Each structure stands twice: as structure tokens, then as C-alpha cells.
Short mmCIF file of C-alpha atoms in Angstrom, two decimals:
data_model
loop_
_atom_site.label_atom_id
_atom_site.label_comp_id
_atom_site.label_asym_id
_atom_site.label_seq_id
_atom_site.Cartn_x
_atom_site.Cartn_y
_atom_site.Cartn_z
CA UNK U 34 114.48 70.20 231.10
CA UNK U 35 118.33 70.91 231.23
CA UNK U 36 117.31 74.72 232.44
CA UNK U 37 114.98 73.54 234.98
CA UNK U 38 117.65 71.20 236.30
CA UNK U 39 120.22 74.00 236.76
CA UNK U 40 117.92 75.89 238.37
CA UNK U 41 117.31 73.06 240.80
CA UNK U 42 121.08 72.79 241.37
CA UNK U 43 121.52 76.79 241.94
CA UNK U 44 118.37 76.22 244.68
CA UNK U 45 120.16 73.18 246.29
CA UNK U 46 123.80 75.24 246.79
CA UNK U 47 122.53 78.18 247.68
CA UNK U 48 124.10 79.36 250.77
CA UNK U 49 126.30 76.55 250.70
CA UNK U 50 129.04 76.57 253.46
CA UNK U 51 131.66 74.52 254.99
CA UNK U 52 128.87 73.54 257.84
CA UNK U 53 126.67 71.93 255.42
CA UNK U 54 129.88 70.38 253.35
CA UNK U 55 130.66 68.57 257.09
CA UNK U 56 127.26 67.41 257.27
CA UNK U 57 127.29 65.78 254.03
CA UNK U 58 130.57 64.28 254.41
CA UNK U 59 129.36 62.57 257.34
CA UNK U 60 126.27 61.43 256.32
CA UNK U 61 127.38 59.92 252.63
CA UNK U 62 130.11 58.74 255.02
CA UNK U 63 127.54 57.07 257.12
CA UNK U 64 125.17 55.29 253.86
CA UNK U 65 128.47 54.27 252.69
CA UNK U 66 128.75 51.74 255.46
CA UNK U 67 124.97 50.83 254.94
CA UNK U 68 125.25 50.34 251.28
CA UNK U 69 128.83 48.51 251.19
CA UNK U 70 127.18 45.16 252.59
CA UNK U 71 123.89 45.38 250.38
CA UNK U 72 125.82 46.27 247.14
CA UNK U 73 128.49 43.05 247.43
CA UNK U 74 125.52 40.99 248.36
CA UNK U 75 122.96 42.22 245.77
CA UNK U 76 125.29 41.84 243.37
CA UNK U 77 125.80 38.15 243.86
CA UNK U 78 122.03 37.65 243.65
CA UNK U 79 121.25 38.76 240.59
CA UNK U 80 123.41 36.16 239.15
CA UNK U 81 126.54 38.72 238.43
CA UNK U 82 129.63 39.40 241.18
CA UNK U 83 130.01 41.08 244.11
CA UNK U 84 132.34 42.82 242.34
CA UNK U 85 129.59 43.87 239.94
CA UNK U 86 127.23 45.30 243.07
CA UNK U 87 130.22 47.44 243.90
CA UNK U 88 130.88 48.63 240.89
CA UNK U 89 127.35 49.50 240.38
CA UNK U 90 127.14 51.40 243.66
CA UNK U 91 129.72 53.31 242.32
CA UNK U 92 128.98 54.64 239.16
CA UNK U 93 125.34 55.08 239.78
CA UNK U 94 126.22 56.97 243.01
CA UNK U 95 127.81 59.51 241.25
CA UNK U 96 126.06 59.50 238.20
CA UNK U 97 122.93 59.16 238.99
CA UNK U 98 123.54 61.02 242.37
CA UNK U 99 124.53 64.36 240.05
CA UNK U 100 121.51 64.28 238.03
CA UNK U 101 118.91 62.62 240.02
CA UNK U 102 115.45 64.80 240.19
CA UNK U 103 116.09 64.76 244.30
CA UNK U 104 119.53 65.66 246.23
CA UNK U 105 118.18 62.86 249.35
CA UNK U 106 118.47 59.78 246.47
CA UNK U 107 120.78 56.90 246.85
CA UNK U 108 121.24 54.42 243.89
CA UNK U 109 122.21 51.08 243.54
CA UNK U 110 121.62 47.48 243.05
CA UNK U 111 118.84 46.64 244.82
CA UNK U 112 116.93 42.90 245.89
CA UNK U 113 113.87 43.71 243.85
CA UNK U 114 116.23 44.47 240.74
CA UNK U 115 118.17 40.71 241.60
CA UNK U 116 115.14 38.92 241.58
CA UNK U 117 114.73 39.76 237.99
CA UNK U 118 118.16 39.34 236.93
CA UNK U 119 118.49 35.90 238.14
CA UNK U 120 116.60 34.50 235.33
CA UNK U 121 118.33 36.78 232.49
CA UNK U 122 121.73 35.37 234.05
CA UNK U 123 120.59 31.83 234.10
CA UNK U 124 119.54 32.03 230.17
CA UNK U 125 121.82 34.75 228.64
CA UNK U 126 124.82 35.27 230.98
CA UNK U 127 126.63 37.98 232.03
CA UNK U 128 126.66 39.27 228.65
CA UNK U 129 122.70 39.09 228.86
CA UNK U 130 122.87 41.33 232.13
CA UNK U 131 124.74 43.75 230.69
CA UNK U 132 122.65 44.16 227.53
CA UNK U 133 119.40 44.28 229.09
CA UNK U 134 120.63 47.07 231.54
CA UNK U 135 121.80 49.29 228.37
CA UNK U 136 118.33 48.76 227.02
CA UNK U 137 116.56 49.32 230.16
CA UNK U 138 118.41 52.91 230.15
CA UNK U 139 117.70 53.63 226.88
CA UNK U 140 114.05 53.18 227.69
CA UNK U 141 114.36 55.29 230.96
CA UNK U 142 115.86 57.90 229.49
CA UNK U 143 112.78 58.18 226.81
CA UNK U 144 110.08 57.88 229.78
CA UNK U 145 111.81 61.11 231.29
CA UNK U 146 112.19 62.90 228.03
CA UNK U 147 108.45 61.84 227.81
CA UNK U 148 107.46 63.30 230.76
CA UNK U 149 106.26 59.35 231.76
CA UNK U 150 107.35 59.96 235.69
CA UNK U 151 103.19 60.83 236.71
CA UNK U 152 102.65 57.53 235.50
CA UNK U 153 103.42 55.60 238.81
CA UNK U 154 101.03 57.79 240.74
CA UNK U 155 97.99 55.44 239.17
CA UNK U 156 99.50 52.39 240.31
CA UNK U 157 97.30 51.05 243.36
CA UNK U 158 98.81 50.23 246.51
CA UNK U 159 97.52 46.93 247.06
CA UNK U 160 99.57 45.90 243.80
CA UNK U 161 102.81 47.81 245.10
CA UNK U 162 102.77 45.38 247.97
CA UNK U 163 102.43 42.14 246.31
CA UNK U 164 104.56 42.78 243.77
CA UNK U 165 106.90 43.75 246.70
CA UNK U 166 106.16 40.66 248.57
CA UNK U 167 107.17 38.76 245.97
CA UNK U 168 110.37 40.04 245.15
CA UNK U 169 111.23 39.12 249.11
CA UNK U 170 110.27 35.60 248.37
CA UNK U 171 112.10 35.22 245.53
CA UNK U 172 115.43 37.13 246.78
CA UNK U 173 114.96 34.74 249.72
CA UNK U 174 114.71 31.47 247.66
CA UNK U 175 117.31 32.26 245.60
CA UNK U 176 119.51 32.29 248.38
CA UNK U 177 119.11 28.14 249.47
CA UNK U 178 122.56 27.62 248.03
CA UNK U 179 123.98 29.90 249.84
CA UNK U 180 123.05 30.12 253.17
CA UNK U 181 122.89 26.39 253.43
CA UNK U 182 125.89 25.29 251.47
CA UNK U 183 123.94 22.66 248.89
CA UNK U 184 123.87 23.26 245.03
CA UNK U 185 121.26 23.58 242.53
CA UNK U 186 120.84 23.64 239.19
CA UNK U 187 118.80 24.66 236.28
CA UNK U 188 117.61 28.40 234.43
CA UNK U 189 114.52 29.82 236.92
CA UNK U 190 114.06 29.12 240.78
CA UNK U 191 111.01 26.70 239.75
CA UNK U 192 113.99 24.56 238.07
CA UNK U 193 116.42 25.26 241.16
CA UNK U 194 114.57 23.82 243.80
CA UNK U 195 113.02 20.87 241.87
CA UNK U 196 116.66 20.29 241.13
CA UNK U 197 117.38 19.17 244.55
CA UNK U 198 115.24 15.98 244.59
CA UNK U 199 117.52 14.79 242.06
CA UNK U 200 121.09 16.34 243.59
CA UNK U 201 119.59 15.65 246.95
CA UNK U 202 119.85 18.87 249.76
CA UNK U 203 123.51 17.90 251.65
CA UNK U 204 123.91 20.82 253.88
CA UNK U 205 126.42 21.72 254.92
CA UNK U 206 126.64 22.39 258.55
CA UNK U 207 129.31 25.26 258.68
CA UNK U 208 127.71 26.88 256.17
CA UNK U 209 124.22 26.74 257.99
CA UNK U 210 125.82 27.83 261.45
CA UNK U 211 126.83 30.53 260.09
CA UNK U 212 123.78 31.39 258.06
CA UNK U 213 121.61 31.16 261.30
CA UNK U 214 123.93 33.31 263.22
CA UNK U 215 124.35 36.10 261.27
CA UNK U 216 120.32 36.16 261.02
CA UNK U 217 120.44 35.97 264.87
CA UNK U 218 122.30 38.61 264.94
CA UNK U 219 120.62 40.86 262.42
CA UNK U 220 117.45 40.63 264.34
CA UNK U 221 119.00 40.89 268.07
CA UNK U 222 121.33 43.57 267.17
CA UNK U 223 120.52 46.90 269.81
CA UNK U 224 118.87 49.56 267.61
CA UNK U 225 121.08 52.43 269.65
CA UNK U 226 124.04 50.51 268.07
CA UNK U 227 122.81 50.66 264.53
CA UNK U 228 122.40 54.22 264.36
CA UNK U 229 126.58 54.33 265.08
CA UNK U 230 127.08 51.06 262.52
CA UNK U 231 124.91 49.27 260.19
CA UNK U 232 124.08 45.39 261.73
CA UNK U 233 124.69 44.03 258.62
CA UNK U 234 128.51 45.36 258.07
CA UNK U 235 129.11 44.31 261.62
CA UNK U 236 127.47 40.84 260.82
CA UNK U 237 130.12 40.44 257.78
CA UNK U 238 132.89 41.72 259.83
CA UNK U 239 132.58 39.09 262.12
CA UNK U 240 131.93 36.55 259.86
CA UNK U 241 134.81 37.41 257.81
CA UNK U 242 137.38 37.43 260.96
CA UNK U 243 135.79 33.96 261.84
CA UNK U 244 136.47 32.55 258.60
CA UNK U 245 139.58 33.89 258.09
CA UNK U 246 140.61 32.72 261.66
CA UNK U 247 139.29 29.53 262.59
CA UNK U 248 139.84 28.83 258.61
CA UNK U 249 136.13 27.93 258.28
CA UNK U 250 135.22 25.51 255.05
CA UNK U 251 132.94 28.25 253.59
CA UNK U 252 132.42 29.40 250.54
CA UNK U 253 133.30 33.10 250.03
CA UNK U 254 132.98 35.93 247.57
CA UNK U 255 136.51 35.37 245.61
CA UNK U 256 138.78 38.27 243.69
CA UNK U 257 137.22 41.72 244.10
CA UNK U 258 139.07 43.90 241.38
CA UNK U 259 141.12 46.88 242.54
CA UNK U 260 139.60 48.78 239.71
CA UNK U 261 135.88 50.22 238.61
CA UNK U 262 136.43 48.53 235.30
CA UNK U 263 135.40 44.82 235.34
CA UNK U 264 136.91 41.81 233.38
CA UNK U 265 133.49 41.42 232.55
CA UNK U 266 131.77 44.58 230.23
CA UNK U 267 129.52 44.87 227.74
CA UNK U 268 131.24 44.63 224.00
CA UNK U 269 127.70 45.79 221.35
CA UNK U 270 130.15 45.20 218.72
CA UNK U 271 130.04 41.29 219.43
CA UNK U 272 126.34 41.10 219.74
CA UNK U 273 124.26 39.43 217.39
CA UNK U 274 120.53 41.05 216.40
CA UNK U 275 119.09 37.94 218.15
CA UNK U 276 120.22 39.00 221.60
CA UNK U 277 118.48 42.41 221.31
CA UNK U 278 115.40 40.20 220.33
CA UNK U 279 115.62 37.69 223.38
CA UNK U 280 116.60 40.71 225.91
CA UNK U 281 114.22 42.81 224.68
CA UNK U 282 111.44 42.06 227.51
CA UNK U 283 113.51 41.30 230.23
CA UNK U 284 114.99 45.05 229.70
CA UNK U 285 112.16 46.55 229.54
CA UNK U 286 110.73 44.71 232.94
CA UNK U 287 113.99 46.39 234.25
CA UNK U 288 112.85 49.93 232.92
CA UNK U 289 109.45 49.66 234.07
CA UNK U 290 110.63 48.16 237.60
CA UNK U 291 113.41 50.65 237.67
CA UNK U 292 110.74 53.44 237.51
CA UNK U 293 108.33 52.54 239.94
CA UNK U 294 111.32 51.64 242.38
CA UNK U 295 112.92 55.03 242.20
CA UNK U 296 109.94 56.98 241.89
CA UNK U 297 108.41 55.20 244.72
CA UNK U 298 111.61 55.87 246.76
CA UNK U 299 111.68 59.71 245.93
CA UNK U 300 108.02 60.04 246.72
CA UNK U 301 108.37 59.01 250.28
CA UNK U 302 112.19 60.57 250.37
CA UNK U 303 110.40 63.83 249.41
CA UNK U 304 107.68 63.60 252.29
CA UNK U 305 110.88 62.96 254.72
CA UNK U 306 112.18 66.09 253.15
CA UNK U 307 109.49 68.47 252.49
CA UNK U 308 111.31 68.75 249.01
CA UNK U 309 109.24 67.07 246.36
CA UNK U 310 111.01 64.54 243.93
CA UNK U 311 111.50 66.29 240.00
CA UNK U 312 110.27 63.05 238.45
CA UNK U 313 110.80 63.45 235.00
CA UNK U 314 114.26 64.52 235.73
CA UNK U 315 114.64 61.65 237.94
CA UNK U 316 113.70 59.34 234.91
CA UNK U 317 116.70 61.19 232.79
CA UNK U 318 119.13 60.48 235.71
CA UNK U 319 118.20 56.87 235.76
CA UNK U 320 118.62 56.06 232.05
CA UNK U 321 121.67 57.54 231.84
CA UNK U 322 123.02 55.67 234.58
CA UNK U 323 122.02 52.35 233.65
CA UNK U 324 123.34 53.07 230.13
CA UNK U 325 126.32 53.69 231.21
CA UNK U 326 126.79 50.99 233.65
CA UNK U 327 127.53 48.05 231.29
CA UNK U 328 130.60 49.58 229.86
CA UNK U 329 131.78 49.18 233.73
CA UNK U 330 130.74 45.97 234.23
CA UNK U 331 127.59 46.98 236.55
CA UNK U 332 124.32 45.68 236.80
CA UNK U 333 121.07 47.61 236.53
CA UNK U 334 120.62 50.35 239.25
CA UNK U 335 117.81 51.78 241.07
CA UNK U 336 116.78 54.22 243.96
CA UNK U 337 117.35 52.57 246.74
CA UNK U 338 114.66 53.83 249.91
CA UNK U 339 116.65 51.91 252.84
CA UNK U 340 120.32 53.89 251.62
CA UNK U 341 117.72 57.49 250.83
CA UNK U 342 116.58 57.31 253.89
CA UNK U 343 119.55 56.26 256.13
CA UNK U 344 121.14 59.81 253.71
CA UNK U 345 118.15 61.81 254.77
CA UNK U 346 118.44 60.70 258.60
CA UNK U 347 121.77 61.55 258.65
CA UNK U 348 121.42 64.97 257.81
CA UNK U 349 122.63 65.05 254.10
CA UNK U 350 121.69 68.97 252.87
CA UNK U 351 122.80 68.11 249.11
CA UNK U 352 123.87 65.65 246.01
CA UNK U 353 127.26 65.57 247.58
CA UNK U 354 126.48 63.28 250.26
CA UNK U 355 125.21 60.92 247.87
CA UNK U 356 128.51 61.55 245.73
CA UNK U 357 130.87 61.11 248.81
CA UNK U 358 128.88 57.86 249.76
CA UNK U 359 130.10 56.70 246.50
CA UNK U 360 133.64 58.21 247.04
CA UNK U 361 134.21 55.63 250.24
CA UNK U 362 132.92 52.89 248.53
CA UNK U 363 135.53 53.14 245.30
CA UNK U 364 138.15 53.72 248.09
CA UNK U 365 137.06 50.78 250.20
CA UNK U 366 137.17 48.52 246.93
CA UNK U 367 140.49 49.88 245.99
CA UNK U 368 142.34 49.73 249.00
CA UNK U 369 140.41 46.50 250.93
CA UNK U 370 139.70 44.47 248.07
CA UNK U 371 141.82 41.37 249.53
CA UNK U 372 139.59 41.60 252.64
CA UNK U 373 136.94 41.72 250.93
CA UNK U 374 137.42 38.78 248.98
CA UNK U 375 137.55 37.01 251.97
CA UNK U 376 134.04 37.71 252.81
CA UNK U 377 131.79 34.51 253.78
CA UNK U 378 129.31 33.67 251.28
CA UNK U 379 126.54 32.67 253.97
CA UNK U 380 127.27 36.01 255.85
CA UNK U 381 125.61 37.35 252.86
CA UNK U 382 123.18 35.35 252.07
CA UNK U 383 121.70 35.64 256.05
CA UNK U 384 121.34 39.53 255.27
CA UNK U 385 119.91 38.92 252.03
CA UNK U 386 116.95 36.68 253.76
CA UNK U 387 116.59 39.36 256.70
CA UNK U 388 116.49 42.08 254.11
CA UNK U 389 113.97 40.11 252.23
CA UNK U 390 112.14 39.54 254.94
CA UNK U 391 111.85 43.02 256.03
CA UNK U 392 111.00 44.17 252.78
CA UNK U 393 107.37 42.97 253.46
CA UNK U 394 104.54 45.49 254.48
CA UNK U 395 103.69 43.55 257.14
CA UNK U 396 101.28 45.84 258.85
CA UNK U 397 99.73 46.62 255.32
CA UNK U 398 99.49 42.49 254.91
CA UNK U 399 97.90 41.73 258.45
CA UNK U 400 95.32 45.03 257.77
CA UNK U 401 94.50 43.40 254.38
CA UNK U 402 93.83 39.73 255.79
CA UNK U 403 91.58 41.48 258.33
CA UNK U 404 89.72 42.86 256.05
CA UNK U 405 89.11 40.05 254.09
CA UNK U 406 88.10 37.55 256.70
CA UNK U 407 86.01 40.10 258.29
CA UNK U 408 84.31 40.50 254.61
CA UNK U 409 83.65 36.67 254.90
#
């Protein structure tokens, strides 16, 4: 496997020049600005810190980014990954986060070693878009608090909302304004102007500067460390045998999530290309990212098909766009962290329910309710 890998690397830099070394500056440049929104608010839906999506962009982006099976994928937190961590938070904690990401790597790593990455090919398509579907509704959900400015309480999203018939739903109208506007403006925004900036960091920017100036009663995301190493990081040493017992499914729904995700990703990235995905080797990459990840503080990471294929479009011709995206992002938490800390929490809760929303296969859901009434 390692020889086939370094083969795959001499392929990928051969004829390497200063050309293709702009061209990948700009375009990891480019997913940078993409994935800087999505990682801060990813990272506070799965129950962790938007410190902890950051961090995760990070490290995966150049760790999994050097070994990944395909130079066009882009790793991170993602809102399918959230949805599943916003149980194992409720329950278990950070600490429980952290622990069922090192697990989930361990068992990556042994599906590429396996040779397990064919696997996802049998999966039917039909199931692929459910289980898709709901993620969306669940990222969405999970986002009441939020975007409206009430509170819930309780371990699953069942016990959430059926905890606001008791805490009653006081919105808060701030809050909601600016919820509903930065949704507005996500859906309105000129496509010619997203291909120059993402929507969503101009959504946060403005949000941000409104907060800041009209000193808007919102909540909003808090400290953002100026370092890759969080306060909060995974200590085995503390761990009782029972934890590896009560994480041991929830890591392994990770794993098996993890590899659909990022094979699913690096199936269509490698149509886009013409380059087909190394699977197996994309399997490796991904365990030993999310193994090392909670020794940062990160949560689990996956390929991520919005940031592949914003790389792809942007003309990325190796790895190293994927490795400079992650570049920008360490030196936009080190050097803007105060700013960021300032960011509204309902600015990202509205992109997290527009990114659910457009998560759906919509045309694949209408074509499959036509077929079934027509059946009738």
C-alpha cells in the first residue's frame, strides 16, 4: 500500500511548476473561505466548540489532505458527522467526543488495511438519500436554540423539543431577525458573486459587524484559542474501561458514516476529475486523521463534497491546495481569533438550516414520490 501511494504522489508532481503551485495557492486559498464558516459552525453542532470545527479543519486538512487516496479531497467536520455527535455530547461530554473519534480512526484505519473501501459501492441509492435526508432534518432541529434564541434541555433532540412545553419557547426577537436574515440572504445572494466569495462568510461578516456595532443582545461563539491545541483534549490515561464500552457503538457509527461520506465524496470528486479515488488508501488517510484529532481537541472528520468540489472548480492540480486551504485557516484562527469570537450565534445557525436544507436530493425525492403515486 505505502509503494502504491508513492507512486501516486510521483504521478501527481510530475511536471510540477510554479504555474500549477499559483493555481493551487489560489484555489486552497479560495475553499479556505468556503470552509472557514462551515467548520466554526459544524463544530458548534455537534455539541463541541467552534473552536473545535477549526481545529478539526486544520489538522485533517493537512493530514488527511497528504495521504488521502485523491489530491481533489477536502476534510473536515461536516453536518452529517454533527448530527451524530449531538447525542454522544449530550450523554458522555466532550470527553465522549473525543474518545469515540480515536475509536472511529482506529476502525478506519483497519477497513483500509482491509481493503473494505469496495464496500460502499453495494449500498443502494435510495438508502444514500434518506439517510441523507435525515441528517438535514436533524442538523436543522438541532439548531431551534440557536436561531431562535430559546433553550432546551435534555440528552437526544426527541428530549429537546419536548423540553419546551415545559420551559415554554420565549423567542427571542433579535435573535430570530437575525436568523431570518441571514437565511434571506443565503438564498437571494447573486450566484456571479459567490464564485468571487462564499454567501455564507459574507452572511457572518455582516452579522458580526452588526452585532458588534449596534451591540446586538445575541448570543455569540465566545473565546476562539490562538492555538491548534485545545483546553479541551483527549487524556486515555484518565479513562475508565466503561467508557470504551458505552462509546463503543457510537464510534463505530462514526467509522462506518465516515466511510460512506468520504468515499461517496471521492467517487463523484473523481468523475469531476477524470482521476479515480484510491479507496483503500483513502480509508488509511481517514483513520489516521481522526486518530489523531483528539489529542488536538478536534472532532471526527470527513470528506467533505461541497469544500472537494469548490477545490476542484477552482482549479486545484494537487494535495497542496488542500494543504494551503488548511494553511489560511490556522492563520485566520491565529491572527483573527478576537473577531472571531465575536461571531453571532444565529448567523450560524441560519447557514446551518440553509446548508441542511440543501443537503436534500430534491430532484431524486420529487422523482421518487412520482413514482410511487403513479404506482398507486
Amino acid at each position: 500500500m505505502f509503494k502504491k501511494y508513492t507512486q501516486m504522489i510521483r504521478d501527481e508532481f510530475k511536471g510540477y511548476n510554479q504555474k500549477k503551485l499559483k493555481k493551487d495557492f489560489l484555489a486552497g486559498l479560495t475553499v479556505a473561505a468556503v470552509a472557514l464558516p462551515l467548520a466554526l459552525a459544524f463544530g458548534v453542532s455537534s455539541g463541541a466548540t467552534a473552536a473545535a470545527g477549526m481545529i478539526t479543519a486544520i489538522i485533517s486538512g493537512i493530514v488527511i489532505g497528504s495521504l488521502s487516496g485523491g489530491f481533489y479531497q477536502i476534510s473536515g467536520p461536516t453536518g452529517a458527522m454533527a448530527a451524530i455527535l449531538m447525542s454522544i455530547a449530550a450523554v458522555h461530554g466532550m470527553q465522549g467526543i473525543l474518545l469515540a473519534t480515536f475509536l472511529a480512526g482506529i476502525f478506519l484505519l483497519l477497513a483500509g488495511i482491509l481493503r473494505l473501501g469496495s464496500l460502499t459501492s453495494f449500498i443502494p441509492s435510495p438508502v444514500i438519500t434518506g439517510f441523507t435526508s435525515g441528517i438535514a432534518i436533524i442538523i436543522a432541529l438541532g439548531q431551534l436554540d440557536n436561531f431562535f434564541g430559546v433553550r432546551s434541555e435534555g440528552h437526544n433532540l426527541i428530549e429537546k423539543i419536548s423540553s419546551y412545553r415545559s420551559l415554554g419557547f420565549d423567542l427571542s426577537i433579535p435573535t430570530t431577525v437575525m436568523s431570518i436574515l441571514v437565511v434571506l440572504g443565503l438564498v437571494f445572494f447573486p450566484k456571479k458573486w459567490n464564485a468571487m466569495i462564499p454567501a455564507s462568510l459574507v452572511m457572518i461578516i455582516l452579522a458580526t459587524l452588526a452585532t458588534v456595532v449596534f451591540q446586538l443582545p445575541v448570543a455569540t461563539v465566545g473565546k476562539i484559542p490562538t492555538s491548534i491545541f485545545s483546553d479541551t483534549r483527549l487524556e486515555l490515561g484518565s479513562l475508565q474501561l466503561s467508557a470504551f464500552q458505552d462509546i463503543l457503538v457510537p464510534s463505530i457509527s462514526i467509522a462506518m458514516l465516515g466511510m460512506i461520506e468520504s468515499l461517496l465524496c471521492g467517487a463523484s470528486a473523481g468523475r469531476m476529475t477524470g482521476k479515480p479515488l484510491d479507496s483503500n488508501q483513502e480509508l488509511v488517510a481517514q483513520g489516521i486523521g481522526n486518530l489523531i484529532l483528539p489529542f488536538f481537541g478536534g472532532v471526527p472528520a470527513t470528506a467533505a463534497i461541497a469544500r472537494t468540489s469548490v477545490v476542484i472548480k477552482s482549479g486545484a492540480q494537487t494535495r497542496l491546495a488542500g494543504i494551503f486551504h488548511a494553511v489560511f485557516l490556522l492563520l485566520s484562527m491565529l491572527l483573527l481569533s478576537p473577531v472571531m469570537s465575536k461571531i453571532p450565534m444565529p448567523a450560524l445557525a441560519g447557514v446551518l438550516v440553509v446548508t441542511a436544507w440543501r443537503m436534500n436530493e430534491w430532484s431524486v425525492i420529487k422523482e421518487f414520490f412520482q413514482k410511487r403515486f403513479h404506482t398507486a
